[in-house]
Amino acid sequence: MRNVTKDNITDVFMGYLAEDTDPRMREIMGSLVKHLHDFARETNLTHEEWRTGIAFLEGCAAVETEDRHEFVLASDVLGLSSLIDMLHSRDDATSSSVLGPFHVSGAPPLPVGGDMKRHYGGPLLLAEGVIKDTAGNPIPGAEIDIWQTAPNGLYASQDEEQDTYSFHGLMTVGEDGRYAFTTVKPVEYTVPSDGPVGDILRACGRHPWRPSHLHYIVKAEGFQPLVTEIFPEDDPYLDEDTVFGVRKDLVMRYVERPAADFPDGMVLSGKVTEPFLHVTFDVTLAPADT
Ligand code: BEZ
Ligand code: FE
């Protein structure tokens, strides 16, 4: 095309795609470019603004490392990661929620009833529940990968004071599908805001806080893996999570109980002398083939 105009450029782009372009590629690229062109036309984007956008992308690339994923963080604070989660979440299963950049593969095994709090200070939390199928039957042998921050609000990979796997554990449930562990009550914390994503948050008058949460990845043979989080209902940031991860069914009550109510069969049984917090959160997995 030798007569490209601001009105026909989107069609011209489509015309440049090879006849045999993969149909899904055609759909995605066509839609992406249409929305990009409409965005520039609607906002009458200037050269300077376009350069600012390019500098943002270059800034993200410059800070990317094995432990720092600025492009993913950008997707998170723009709500794109959560939107994709919700597009593919099933109504009859537990909602999924953002993975975030701090999951570490290879967490050490944590037995059912195990303890992740160890010597750390802060309120003791007992978290338990049953991993079920959509009919409500327990899923024996399901695996639950758990991670959270230390009481200082930092994940192990962000904090030289912590071991590689502190506050990370991989639990395999028994015939009853039940998981249970003790930990420290998670705290609210800020996503990394010292890079280009922090600049965007500040430019939009937004804060970098996430409500406190526990992260789970739950897997079982024959079921769709689930990446999710649990939030306490009294967290001050519940209604303003900077990465849009809160879903109604993931908000739970942490109930304070006297030490005498601490159950048997836990690593800390017989050692708890103060009141503790208790949350019950059952997880429903969708079958893999639907
Ligand atoms: C997290 O919850 O670990 C997280 C999620 C998104 C961005 C940053 C952190
Ligand atoms: Fe997190």
PDB file of N, CA and C and ligand atoms in Angstrom, residues 73 76 98 100-102 155 189 191 210 213 215 229 243, ligand 1:
ATOM      1  N   LEU A  73       5.107  -7.467  36.634  1.00  0.00           N
ATOM      2  CA  LEU A  73       4.583  -6.518  37.622  1.00  0.00           C
ATOM      3  C   LEU A  73       3.740  -5.438  36.935  1.00  0.00           C
ATOM      4  N   ASP A  76       0.529  -6.876  36.240  1.00  0.00           N
ATOM      5  CA  ASP A  76      -0.229  -7.018  37.494  1.00  0.00           C
ATOM      6  C   ASP A  76      -0.906  -5.704  37.898  1.00  0.00           C
ATOM      7  N   VAL A  98      -3.517 -13.950  41.414  1.00  0.00           N
ATOM      8  CA  VAL A  98      -2.176 -13.740  40.853  1.00  0.00           C
ATOM      9  C   VAL A  98      -1.086 -14.626  41.474  1.00  0.00           C
ATOM     10  N   GLY A 100       2.180 -13.817  41.147  1.00  0.00           N
ATOM     11  CA  GLY A 100       3.216 -12.923  41.660  1.00  0.00           C
ATOM     12  C   GLY A 100       4.593 -13.465  41.327  1.00  0.00           C
ATOM     13  N   PRO A 101       5.616 -12.658  41.569  1.00  0.00           N
ATOM     14  CA  PRO A 101       6.961 -13.046  41.138  1.00  0.00           C
ATOM     15  C   PRO A 101       7.774 -13.787  42.191  1.00  0.00           C
ATOM     16  N   PHE A 102       7.173 -14.101  43.349  1.00  0.00           N
ATOM     17  CA  PHE A 102       7.999 -14.593  44.457  1.00  0.00           C
ATOM     18  C   PHE A 102       7.852 -16.076  44.750  1.00  0.00           C
ATOM     19  N   TYR A 155       9.576 -11.475  50.980  1.00  0.00           N
ATOM     20  CA  TYR A 155       9.708 -12.886  50.614  1.00  0.00           C
ATOM     21  C   TYR A 155      11.175 -13.286  50.740  1.00  0.00           C
ATOM     22  N   TYR A 189       1.947  -5.838  52.489  1.00  0.00           N
ATOM     23  CA  TYR A 189       3.286  -5.404  52.047  1.00  0.00           C
ATOM     24  C   TYR A 189       3.160  -4.672  50.718  1.00  0.00           C
ATOM     25  N   VAL A 191       4.362  -4.003  46.731  1.00  0.00           N
ATOM     26  CA  VAL A 191       5.045  -4.606  45.586  1.00  0.00           C
ATOM     27  C   VAL A 191       6.259  -3.715  45.299  1.00  0.00           C
ATOM     28  N   ARG A 210      -0.372  -4.372  48.882  1.00  0.00           N
ATOM     29  CA  ARG A 210      -1.234  -5.552  48.725  1.00  0.00           C
ATOM     30  C   ARG A 210      -1.774  -5.920  50.095  1.00  0.00           C
ATOM     31  N   HIS A 213      -1.760 -11.919  52.653  1.00  0.00           N
ATOM     32  CA  HIS A 213      -2.310 -13.131  52.026  1.00  0.00           C
ATOM     33  C   HIS A 213      -1.350 -14.295  52.169  1.00  0.00           C
ATOM     34  N   HIS A 215      -0.220 -17.559  49.784  1.00  0.00           N
ATOM     35  CA  HIS A 215      -0.293 -18.052  48.398  1.00  0.00           C
ATOM     36  C   HIS A 215      -0.359 -19.580  48.400  1.00  0.00           C
ATOM     37  N   GLU A 229      -4.878 -17.411  46.390  1.00  0.00           N
ATOM     38  CA  GLU A 229      -4.419 -16.726  47.603  1.00  0.00           C
ATOM     39  C   GLU A 229      -5.593 -16.699  48.586  1.00  0.00           C
ATOM     40  N   VAL A 243      -2.764  -5.049  42.847  1.00  0.00           N
ATOM     41  CA  VAL A 243      -2.706  -5.973  41.701  1.00  0.00           C
ATOM     42  C   VAL A 243      -4.053  -6.669  41.449  1.00  0.00           C
TER      43      VAL A 243
HETATM   44  C1  BEZ B   1       2.626 -11.301  45.355  1.00  0.00           C
HETATM   45  O1  BEZ B   1       1.563 -11.442  45.905  1.00  0.00           O
HETATM   46  O2  BEZ B   1       3.583 -11.946  45.741  1.00  0.00           O
HETATM   47  C2  BEZ B   1       2.730 -10.321  44.236  1.00  0.00           C
HETATM   48  C3  BEZ B   1       1.776 -10.313  43.246  1.00  0.00           C
HETATM   49  C4  BEZ B   1       1.894  -9.423  42.203  1.00  0.00           C
HETATM   50  C5  BEZ B   1       2.949  -8.537  42.162  1.00  0.00           C
HETATM   51  C6  BEZ B   1       3.899  -8.524  43.171  1.00  0.00           C
HETATM   52  C7  BEZ B   1       3.781  -9.420  44.240  1.00  0.00           C
END
